[in-house]
PDB file of C-alpha atoms in Angstrom:
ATOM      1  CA  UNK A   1      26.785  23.824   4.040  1.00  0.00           C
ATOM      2  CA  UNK A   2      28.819  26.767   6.047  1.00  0.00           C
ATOM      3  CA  UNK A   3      28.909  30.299   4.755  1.00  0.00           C
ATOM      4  CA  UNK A   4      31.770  31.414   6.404  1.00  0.00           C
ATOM      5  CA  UNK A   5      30.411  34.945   5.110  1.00  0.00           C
ATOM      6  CA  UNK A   6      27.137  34.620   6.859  1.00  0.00           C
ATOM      7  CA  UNK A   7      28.440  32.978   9.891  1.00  0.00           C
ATOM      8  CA  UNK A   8      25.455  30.148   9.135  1.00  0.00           C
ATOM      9  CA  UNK A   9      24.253  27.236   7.738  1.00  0.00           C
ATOM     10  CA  UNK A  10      22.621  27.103   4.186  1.00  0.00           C
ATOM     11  CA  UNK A  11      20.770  25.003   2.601  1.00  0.00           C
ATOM     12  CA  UNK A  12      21.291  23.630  -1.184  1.00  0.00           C
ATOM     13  CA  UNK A  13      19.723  21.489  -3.499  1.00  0.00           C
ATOM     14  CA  UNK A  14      21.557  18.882  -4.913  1.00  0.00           C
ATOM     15  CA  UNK A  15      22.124  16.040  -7.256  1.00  0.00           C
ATOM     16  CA  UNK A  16      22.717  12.269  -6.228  1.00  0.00           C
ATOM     17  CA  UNK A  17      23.345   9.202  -8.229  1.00  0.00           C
ATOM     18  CA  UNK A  18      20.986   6.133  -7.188  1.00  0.00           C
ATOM     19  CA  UNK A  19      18.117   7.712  -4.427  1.00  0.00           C
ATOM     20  CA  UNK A  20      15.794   5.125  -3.655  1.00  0.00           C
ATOM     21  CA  UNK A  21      13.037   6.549  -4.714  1.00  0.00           C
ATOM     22  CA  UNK A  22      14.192   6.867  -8.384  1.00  0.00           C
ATOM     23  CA  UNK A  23      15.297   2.816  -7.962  1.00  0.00           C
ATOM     24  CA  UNK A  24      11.813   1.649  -6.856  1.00  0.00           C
ATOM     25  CA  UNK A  25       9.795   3.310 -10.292  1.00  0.00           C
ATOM     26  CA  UNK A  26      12.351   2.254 -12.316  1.00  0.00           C
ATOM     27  CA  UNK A  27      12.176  -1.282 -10.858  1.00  0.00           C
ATOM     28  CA  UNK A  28       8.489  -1.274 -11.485  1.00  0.00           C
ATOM     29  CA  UNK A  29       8.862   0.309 -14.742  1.00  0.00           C
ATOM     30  CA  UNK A  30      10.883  -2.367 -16.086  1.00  0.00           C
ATOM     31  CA  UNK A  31       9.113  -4.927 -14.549  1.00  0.00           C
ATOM     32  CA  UNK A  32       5.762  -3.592 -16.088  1.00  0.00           C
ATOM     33  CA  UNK A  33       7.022  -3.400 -19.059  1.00  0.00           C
ATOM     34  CA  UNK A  34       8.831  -7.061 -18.970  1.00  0.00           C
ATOM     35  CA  UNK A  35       5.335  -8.250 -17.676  1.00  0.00           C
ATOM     36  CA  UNK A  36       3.453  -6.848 -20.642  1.00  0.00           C
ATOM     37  CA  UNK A  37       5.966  -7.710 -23.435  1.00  0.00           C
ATOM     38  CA  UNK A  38       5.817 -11.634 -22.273  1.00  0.00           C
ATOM     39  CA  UNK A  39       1.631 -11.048 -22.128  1.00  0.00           C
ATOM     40  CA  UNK A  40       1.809  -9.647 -25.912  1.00  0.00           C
ATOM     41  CA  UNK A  41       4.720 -12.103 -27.072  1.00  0.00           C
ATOM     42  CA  UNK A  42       6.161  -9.290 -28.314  1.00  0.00           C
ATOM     43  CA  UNK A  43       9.862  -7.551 -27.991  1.00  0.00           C
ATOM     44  CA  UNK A  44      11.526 -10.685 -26.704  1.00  0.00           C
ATOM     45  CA  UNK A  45      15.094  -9.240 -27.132  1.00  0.00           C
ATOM     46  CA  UNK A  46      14.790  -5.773 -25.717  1.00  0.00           C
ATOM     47  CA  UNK A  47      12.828  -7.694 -22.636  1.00  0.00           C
ATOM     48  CA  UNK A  48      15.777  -9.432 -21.877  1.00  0.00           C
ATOM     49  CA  UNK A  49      17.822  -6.226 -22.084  1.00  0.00           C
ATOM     50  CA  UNK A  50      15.266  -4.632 -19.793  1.00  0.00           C
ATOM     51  CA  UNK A  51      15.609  -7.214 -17.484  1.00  0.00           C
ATOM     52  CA  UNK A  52      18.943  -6.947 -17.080  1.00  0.00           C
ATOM     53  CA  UNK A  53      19.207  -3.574 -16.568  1.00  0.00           C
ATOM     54  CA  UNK A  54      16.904  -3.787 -14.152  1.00  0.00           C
ATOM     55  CA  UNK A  55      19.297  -6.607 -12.152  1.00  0.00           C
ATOM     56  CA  UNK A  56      21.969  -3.302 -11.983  1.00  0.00           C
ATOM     57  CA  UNK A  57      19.772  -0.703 -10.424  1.00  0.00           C
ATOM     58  CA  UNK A  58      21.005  -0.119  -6.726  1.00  0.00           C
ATOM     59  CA  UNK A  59      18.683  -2.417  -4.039  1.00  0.00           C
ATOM     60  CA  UNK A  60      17.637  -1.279  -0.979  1.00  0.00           C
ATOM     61  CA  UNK A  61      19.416  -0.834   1.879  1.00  0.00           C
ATOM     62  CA  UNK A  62      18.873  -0.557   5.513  1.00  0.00           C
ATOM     63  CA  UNK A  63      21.087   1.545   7.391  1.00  0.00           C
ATOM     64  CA  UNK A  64      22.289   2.113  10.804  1.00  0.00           C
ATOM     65  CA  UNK A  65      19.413   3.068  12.247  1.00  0.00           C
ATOM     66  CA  UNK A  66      17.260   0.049  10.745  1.00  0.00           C
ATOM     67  CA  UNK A  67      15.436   3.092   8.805  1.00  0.00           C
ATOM     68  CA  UNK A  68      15.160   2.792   5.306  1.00  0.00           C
ATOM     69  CA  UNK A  69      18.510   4.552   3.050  1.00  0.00           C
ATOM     70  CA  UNK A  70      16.775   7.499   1.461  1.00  0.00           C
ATOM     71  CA  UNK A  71      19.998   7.742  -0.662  1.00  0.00           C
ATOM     72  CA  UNK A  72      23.288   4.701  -1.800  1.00  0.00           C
ATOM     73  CA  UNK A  73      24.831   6.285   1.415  1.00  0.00           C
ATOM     74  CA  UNK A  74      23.889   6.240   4.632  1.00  0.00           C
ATOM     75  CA  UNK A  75      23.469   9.629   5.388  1.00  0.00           C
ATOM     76  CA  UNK A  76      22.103  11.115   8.367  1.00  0.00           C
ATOM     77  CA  UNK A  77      18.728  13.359   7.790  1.00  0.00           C
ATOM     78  CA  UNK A  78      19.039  17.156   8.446  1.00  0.00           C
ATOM     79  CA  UNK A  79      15.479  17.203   9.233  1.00  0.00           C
ATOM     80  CA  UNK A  80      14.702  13.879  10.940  1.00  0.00           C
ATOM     81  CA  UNK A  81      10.522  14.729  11.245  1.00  0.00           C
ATOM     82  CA  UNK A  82      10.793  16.270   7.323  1.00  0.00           C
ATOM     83  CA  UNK A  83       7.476  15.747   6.184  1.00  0.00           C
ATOM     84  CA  UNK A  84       9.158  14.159   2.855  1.00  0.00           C
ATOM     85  CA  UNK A  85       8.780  10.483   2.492  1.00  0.00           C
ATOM     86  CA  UNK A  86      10.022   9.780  -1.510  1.00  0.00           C
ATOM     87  CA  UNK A  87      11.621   6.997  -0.399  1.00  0.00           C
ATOM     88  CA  UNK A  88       8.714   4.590   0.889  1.00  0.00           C
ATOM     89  CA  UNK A  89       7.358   4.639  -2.670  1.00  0.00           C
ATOM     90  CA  UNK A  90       7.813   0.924  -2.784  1.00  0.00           C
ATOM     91  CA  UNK A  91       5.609   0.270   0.179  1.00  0.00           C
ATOM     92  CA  UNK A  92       2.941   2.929  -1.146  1.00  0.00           C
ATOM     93  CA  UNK A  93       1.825   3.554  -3.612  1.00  0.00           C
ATOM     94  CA  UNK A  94       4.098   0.812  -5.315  1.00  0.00           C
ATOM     95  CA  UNK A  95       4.339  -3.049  -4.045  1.00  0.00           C
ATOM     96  CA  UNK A  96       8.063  -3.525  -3.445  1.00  0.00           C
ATOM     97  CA  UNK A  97       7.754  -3.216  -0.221  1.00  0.00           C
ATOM     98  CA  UNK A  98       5.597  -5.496   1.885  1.00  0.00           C
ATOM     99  CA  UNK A  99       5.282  -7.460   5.455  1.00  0.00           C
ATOM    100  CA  UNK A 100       4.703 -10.870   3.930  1.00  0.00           C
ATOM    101  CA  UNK A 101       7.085 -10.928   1.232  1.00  0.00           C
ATOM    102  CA  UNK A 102       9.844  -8.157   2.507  1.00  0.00           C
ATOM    103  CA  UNK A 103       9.688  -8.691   6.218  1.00  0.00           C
ATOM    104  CA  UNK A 104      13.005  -7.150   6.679  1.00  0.00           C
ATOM    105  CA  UNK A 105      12.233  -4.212   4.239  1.00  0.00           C
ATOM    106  CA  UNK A 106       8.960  -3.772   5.847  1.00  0.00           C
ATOM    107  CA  UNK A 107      10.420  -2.968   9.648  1.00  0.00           C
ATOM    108  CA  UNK A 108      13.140  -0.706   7.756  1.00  0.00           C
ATOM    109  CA  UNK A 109      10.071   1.201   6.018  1.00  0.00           C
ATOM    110  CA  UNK A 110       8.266   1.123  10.240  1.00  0.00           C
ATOM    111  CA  UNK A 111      11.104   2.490  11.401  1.00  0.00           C
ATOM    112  CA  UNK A 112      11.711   5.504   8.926  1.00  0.00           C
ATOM    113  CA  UNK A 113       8.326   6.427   9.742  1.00  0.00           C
ATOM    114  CA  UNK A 114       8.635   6.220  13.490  1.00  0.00           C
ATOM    115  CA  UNK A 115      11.429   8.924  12.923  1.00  0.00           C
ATOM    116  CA  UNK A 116       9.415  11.168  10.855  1.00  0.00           C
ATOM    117  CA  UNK A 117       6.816  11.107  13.590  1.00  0.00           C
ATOM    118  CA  UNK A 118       3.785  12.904  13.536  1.00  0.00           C
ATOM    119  CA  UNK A 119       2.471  15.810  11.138  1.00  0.00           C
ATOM    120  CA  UNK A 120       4.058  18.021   8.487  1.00  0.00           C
ATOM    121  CA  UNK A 121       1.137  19.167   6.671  1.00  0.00           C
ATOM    122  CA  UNK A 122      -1.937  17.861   5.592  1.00  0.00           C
ATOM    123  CA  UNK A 123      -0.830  15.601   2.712  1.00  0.00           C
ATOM    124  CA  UNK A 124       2.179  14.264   4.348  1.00  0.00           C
ATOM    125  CA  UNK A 125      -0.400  12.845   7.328  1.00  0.00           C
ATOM    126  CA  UNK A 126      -2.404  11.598   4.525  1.00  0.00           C
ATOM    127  CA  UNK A 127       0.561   9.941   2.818  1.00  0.00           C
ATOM    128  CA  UNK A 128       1.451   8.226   6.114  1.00  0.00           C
ATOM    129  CA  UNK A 129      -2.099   7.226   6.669  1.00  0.00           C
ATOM    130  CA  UNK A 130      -1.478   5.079   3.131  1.00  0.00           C
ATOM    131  CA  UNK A 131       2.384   4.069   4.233  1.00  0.00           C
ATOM    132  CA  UNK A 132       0.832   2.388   7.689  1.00  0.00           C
ATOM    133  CA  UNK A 133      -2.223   0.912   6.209  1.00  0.00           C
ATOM    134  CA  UNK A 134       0.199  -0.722   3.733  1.00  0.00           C
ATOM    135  CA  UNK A 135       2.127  -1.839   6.773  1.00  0.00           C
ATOM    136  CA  UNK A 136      -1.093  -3.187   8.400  1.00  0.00           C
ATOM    137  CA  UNK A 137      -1.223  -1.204  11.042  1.00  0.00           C
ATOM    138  CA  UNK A 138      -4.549   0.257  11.563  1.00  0.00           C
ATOM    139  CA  UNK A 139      -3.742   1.600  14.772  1.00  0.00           C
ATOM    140  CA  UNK A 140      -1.238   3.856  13.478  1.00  0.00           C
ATOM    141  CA  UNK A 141      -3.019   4.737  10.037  1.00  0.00           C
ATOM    142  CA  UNK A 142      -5.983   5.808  12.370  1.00  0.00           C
ATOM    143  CA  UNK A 143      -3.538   8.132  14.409  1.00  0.00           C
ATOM    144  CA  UNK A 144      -2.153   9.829  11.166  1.00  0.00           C
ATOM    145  CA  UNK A 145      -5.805  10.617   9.850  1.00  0.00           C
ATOM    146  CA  UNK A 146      -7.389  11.690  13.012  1.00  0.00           C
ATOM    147  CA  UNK A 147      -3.915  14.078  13.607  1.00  0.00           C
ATOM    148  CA  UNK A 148      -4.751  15.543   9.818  1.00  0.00           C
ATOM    149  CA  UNK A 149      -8.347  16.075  10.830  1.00  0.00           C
ATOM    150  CA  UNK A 150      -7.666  17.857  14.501  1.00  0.00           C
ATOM    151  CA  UNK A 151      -4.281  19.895  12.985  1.00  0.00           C
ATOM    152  CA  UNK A 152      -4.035  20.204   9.435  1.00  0.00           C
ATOM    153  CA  UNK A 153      -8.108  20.345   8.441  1.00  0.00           C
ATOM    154  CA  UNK A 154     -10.176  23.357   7.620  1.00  0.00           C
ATOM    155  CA  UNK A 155     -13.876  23.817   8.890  1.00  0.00           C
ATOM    156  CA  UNK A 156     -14.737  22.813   5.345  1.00  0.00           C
ATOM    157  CA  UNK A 157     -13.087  19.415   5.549  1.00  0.00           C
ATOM    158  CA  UNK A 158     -10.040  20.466   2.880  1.00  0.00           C
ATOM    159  CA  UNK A 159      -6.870  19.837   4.392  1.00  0.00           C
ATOM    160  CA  UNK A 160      -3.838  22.005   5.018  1.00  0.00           C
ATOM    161  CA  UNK A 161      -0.069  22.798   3.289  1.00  0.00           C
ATOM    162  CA  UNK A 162       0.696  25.376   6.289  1.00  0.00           C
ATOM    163  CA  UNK A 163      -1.818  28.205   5.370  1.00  0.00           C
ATOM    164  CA  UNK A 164      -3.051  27.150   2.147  1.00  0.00           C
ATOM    165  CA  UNK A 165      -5.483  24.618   1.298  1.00  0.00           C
ATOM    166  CA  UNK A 166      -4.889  21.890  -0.775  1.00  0.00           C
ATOM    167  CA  UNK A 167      -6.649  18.858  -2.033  1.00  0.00           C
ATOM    168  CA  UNK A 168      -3.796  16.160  -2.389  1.00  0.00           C
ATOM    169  CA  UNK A 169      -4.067  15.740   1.509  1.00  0.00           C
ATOM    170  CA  UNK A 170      -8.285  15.279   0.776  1.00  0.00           C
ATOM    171  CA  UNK A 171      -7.227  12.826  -2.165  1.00  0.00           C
ATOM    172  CA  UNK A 172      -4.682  11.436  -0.260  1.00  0.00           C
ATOM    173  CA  UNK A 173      -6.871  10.766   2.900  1.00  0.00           C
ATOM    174  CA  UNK A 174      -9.626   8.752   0.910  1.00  0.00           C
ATOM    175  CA  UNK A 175      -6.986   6.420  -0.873  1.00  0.00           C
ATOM    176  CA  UNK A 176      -5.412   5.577   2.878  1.00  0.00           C
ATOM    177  CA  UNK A 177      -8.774   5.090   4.066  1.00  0.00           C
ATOM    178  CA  UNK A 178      -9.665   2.235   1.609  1.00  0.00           C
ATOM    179  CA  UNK A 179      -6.021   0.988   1.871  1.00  0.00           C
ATOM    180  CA  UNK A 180      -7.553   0.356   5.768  1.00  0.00           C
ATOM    181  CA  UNK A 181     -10.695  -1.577   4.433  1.00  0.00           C
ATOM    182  CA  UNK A 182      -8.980  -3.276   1.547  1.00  0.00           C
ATOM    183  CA  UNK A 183      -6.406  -4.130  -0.304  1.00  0.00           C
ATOM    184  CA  UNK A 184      -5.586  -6.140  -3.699  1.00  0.00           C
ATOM    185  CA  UNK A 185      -1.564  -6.376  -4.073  1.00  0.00           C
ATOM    186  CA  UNK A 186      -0.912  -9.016  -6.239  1.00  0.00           C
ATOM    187  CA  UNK A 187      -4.415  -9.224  -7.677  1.00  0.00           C
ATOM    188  CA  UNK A 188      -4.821 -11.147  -4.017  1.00  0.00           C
ATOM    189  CA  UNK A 189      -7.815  -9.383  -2.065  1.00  0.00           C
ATOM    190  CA  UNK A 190      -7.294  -8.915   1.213  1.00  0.00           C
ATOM    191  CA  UNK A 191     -10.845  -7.800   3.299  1.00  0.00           C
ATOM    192  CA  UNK A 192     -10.274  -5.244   6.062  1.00  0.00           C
ATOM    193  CA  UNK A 193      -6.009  -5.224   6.454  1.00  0.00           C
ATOM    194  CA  UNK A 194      -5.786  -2.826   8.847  1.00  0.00           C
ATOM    195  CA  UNK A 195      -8.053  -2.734  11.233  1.00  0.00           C
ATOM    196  CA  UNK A 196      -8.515  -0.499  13.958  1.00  0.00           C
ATOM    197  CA  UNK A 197     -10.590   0.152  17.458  1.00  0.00           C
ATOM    198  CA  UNK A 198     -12.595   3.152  16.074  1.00  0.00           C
ATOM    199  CA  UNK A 199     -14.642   0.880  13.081  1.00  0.00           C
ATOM    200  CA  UNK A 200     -14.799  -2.329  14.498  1.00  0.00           C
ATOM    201  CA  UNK A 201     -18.367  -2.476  13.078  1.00  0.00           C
ATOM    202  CA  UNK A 202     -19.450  -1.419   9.515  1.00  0.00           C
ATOM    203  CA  UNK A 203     -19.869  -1.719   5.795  1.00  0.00           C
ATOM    204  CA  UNK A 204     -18.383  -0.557   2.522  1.00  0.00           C
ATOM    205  CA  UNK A 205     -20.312  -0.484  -0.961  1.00  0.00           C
ATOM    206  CA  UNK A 206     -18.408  -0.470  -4.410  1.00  0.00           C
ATOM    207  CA  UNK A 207     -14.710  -0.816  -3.822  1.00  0.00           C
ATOM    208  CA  UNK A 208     -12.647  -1.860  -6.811  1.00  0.00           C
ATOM    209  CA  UNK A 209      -9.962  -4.442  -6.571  1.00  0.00           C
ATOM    210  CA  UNK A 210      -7.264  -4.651  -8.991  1.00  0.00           C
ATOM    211  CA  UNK A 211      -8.108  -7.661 -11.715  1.00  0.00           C
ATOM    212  CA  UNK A 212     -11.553  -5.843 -12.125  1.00  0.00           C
ATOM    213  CA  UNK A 213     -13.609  -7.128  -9.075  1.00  0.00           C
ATOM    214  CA  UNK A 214     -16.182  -5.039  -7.698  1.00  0.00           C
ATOM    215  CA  UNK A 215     -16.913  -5.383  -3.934  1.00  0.00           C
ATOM    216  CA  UNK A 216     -19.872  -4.197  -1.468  1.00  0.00           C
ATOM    217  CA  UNK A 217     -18.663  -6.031   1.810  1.00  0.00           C
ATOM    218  CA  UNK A 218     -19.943  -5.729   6.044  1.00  0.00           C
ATOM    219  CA  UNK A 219     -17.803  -6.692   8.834  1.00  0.00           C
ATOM    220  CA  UNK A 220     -18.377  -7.357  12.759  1.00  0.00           C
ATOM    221  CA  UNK A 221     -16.346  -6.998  15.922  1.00  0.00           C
ATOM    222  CA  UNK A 222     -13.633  -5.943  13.442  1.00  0.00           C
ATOM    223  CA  UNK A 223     -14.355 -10.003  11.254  1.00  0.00           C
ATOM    224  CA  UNK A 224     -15.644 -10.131   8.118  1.00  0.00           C
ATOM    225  CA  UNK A 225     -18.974 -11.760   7.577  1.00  0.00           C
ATOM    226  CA  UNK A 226     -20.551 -11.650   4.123  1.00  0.00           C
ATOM    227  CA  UNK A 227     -18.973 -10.075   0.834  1.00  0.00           C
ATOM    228  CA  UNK A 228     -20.434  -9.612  -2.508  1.00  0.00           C
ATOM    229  CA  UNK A 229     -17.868  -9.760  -5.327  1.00  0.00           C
ATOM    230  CA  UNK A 230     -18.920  -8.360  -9.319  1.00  0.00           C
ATOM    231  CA  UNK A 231     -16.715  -9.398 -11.865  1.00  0.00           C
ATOM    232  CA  UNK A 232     -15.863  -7.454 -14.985  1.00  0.00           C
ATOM    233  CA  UNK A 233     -13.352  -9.615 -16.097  1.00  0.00           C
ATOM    234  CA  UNK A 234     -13.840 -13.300 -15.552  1.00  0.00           C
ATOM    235  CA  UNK A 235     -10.130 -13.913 -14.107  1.00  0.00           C
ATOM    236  CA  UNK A 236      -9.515 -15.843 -11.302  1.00  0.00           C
ATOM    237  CA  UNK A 237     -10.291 -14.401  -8.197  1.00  0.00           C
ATOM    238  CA  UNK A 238      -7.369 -14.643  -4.960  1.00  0.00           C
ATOM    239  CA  UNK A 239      -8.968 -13.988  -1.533  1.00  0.00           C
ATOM    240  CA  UNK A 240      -6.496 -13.569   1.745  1.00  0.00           C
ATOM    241  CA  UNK A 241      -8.373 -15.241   4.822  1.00  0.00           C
ATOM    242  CA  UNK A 242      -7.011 -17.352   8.115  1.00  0.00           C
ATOM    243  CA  UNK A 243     -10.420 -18.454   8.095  1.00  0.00           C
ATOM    244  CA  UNK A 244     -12.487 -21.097   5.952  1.00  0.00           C
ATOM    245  CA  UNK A 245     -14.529 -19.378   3.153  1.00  0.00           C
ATOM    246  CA  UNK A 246     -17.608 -20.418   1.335  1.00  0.00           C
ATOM    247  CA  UNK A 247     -18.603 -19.080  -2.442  1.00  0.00           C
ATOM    248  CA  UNK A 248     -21.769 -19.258  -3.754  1.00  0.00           C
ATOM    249  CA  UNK A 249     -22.877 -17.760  -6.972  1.00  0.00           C
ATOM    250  CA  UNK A 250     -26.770 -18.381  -8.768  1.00  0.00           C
ATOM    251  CA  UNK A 251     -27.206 -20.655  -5.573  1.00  0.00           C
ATOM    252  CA  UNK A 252     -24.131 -23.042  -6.371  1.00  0.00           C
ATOM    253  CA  UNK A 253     -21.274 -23.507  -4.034  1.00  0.00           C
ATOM    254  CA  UNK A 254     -18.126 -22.815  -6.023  1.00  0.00           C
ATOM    255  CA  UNK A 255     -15.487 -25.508  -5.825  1.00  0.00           C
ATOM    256  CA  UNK A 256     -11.999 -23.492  -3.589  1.00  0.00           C
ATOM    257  CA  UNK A 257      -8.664 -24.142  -4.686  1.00  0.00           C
ATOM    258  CA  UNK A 258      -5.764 -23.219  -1.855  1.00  0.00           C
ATOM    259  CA  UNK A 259      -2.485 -23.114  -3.705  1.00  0.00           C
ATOM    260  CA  UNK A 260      -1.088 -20.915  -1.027  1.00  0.00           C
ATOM    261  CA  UNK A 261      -1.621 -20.699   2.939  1.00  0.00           C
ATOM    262  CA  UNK A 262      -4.693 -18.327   3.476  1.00  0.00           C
ATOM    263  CA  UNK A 263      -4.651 -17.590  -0.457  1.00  0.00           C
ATOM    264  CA  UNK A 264      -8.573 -19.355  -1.372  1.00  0.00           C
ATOM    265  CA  UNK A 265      -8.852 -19.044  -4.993  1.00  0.00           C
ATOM    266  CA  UNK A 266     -11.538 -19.735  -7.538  1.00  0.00           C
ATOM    267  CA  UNK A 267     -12.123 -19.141 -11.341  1.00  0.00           C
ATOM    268  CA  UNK A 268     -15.138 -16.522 -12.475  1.00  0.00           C
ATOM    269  CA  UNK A 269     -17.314 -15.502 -15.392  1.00  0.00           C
ATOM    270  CA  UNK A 270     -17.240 -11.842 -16.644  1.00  0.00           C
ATOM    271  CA  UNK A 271     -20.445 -10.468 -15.503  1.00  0.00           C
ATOM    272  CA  UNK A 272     -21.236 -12.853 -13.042  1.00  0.00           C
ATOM    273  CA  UNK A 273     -21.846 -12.221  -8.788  1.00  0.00           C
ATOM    274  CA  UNK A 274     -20.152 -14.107  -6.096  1.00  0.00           C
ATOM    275  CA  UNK A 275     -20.849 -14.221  -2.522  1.00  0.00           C
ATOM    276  CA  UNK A 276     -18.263 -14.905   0.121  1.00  0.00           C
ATOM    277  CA  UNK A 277     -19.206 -15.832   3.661  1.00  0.00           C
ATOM    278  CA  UNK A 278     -16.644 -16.075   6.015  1.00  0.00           C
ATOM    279  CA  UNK A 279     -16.898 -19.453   7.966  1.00  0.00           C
ATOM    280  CA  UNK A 280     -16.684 -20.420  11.594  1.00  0.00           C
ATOM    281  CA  UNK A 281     -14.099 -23.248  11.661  1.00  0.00           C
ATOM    282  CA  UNK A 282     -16.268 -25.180  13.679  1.00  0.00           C
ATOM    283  CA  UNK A 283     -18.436 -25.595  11.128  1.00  0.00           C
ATOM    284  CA  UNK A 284     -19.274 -28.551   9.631  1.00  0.00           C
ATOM    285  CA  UNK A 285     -20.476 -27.619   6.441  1.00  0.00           C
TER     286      UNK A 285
END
């Protein structure tokens, strides 16, 4: 606002009814907890109430700029490059937000960070690191982190908040790494989402994917060739390919069940190992 005393502009902190961000936990809140009460057979009543309440939160919107509304109106940013992004919560670390089921959403959620450009400070690179990879594009994840490393980055490999130090951009950096390598939204697995130029070639031991799988995976000419899956569980195990899979596990060929375009799926044993081998579809076996 204008202090006509000053002669400037001030800034103030202020309340709004309905920001995004507050839409998208509550929307996974009450979805959680809808989720869990139908798993338990519990609270049948107050599930339906949540429910509801959850059909009268605000949605999202997309304003005139095809960013993503921050707040119910479409208000302009007084810092378009803040380094701020509350309101991409559903695309990261939540799962409102995605290419294949929110396409729309999605290129609202590209274009807010296209505005917000480059750097901040060290954990706002790293949370745009996550925000791309969830967008799957590597190119742009890879940009983020190696800006964080070359700007934001001390000699001992902790990241920056201007001039202090400070680990969320370090913890933040490792989870948008493995959002690059893999991803599990959905309890669907997804091998190597966002790949990029710089790691084409490589491998990856130990990842966990949500529905307690275990992975140790390697990957060529940026396609993946051979992955080793643990499970803790024994659920049914969801695997996101455009290519033909084969399973094997104790030397038997597990029987694939496609429900879903590029969704293979196929039921497991708690405790048991399964190998994946990605398949040229020229092959005949």
């Amino acid at each position: 606002f204008f202090d006509e005393v000053t002669g400037s502009y001030l800034k103030a902190r202020t309340m709004a009814a309905g920001p995004t961000m507050d839409m998208q936990i509550i929307r996974a809140l009450f979805g959680a907890f809808a989720d869990a009460s139908m798993a338990l057979g519990l609270d049948e009543e107050m599930r339906a109430e949540v429910l509801a309440a959850r059909g009268r939160l605000a949605p999202l919107q997309i304003g005139k700029h095809g960013q993503l509304q921050e707040w119910l109106e479409d208000w302009d940013d007084l810092e378009p490059e803040h380094r701020h992004l509350s309101h991409l919560w559903g695309l990261y670390p939540g799962n409102e937000i995605s290419p294949d089921l929110t396409p729309d959403f999605a290129a609202a959620a590209e274009r807010t960070l296209d505005l917000r450009a480059l750097g901040g400070c060290g954990w706002s690179s790293s949370h745009k690191t996550t925000l791309w990879a969830r967008l799957l594009r590597g190119d742009r994840a890879i940009e983020n982190f190696n800006y964080l490393i070359a700007e934001d980055t001390l000699p001992n490999l902790f990241s920056l908040c201007g001039s202090a130090l400070q680990v969320d951009g370090n913890f933040g950096t490792t989870a948008g790494l493995v959002e690059m390598l893999l991803q599990s939204q959905g309890e669907v697995i997804h091998f190597l989402p966002a790949m990029q130029q710089a790691w084409l070639t490589g491998s990856v031991r130990g990842i966990w994917a949500r529905g307690g799988f275990e992975l140790d995976f390697n990957w060529q000419d940026g396609r993946l060739l051979m992955a080793t899956i643990f499970t803790t569980r024994g659920r049914r195990c969801r695997i996101r390919s455009a290519e033909p899979l084969r399973v094997m596990s104790d030397g038997e060929e597990i029987r694939l069940i496609i429900e879903e375009d590029d969704i293979f799926e196929f039921d497991t044993q708690a405790g048991s190992t399964y190998e994946v081998e990605i398949l040229n579809p020229s092959d005949p076996s």
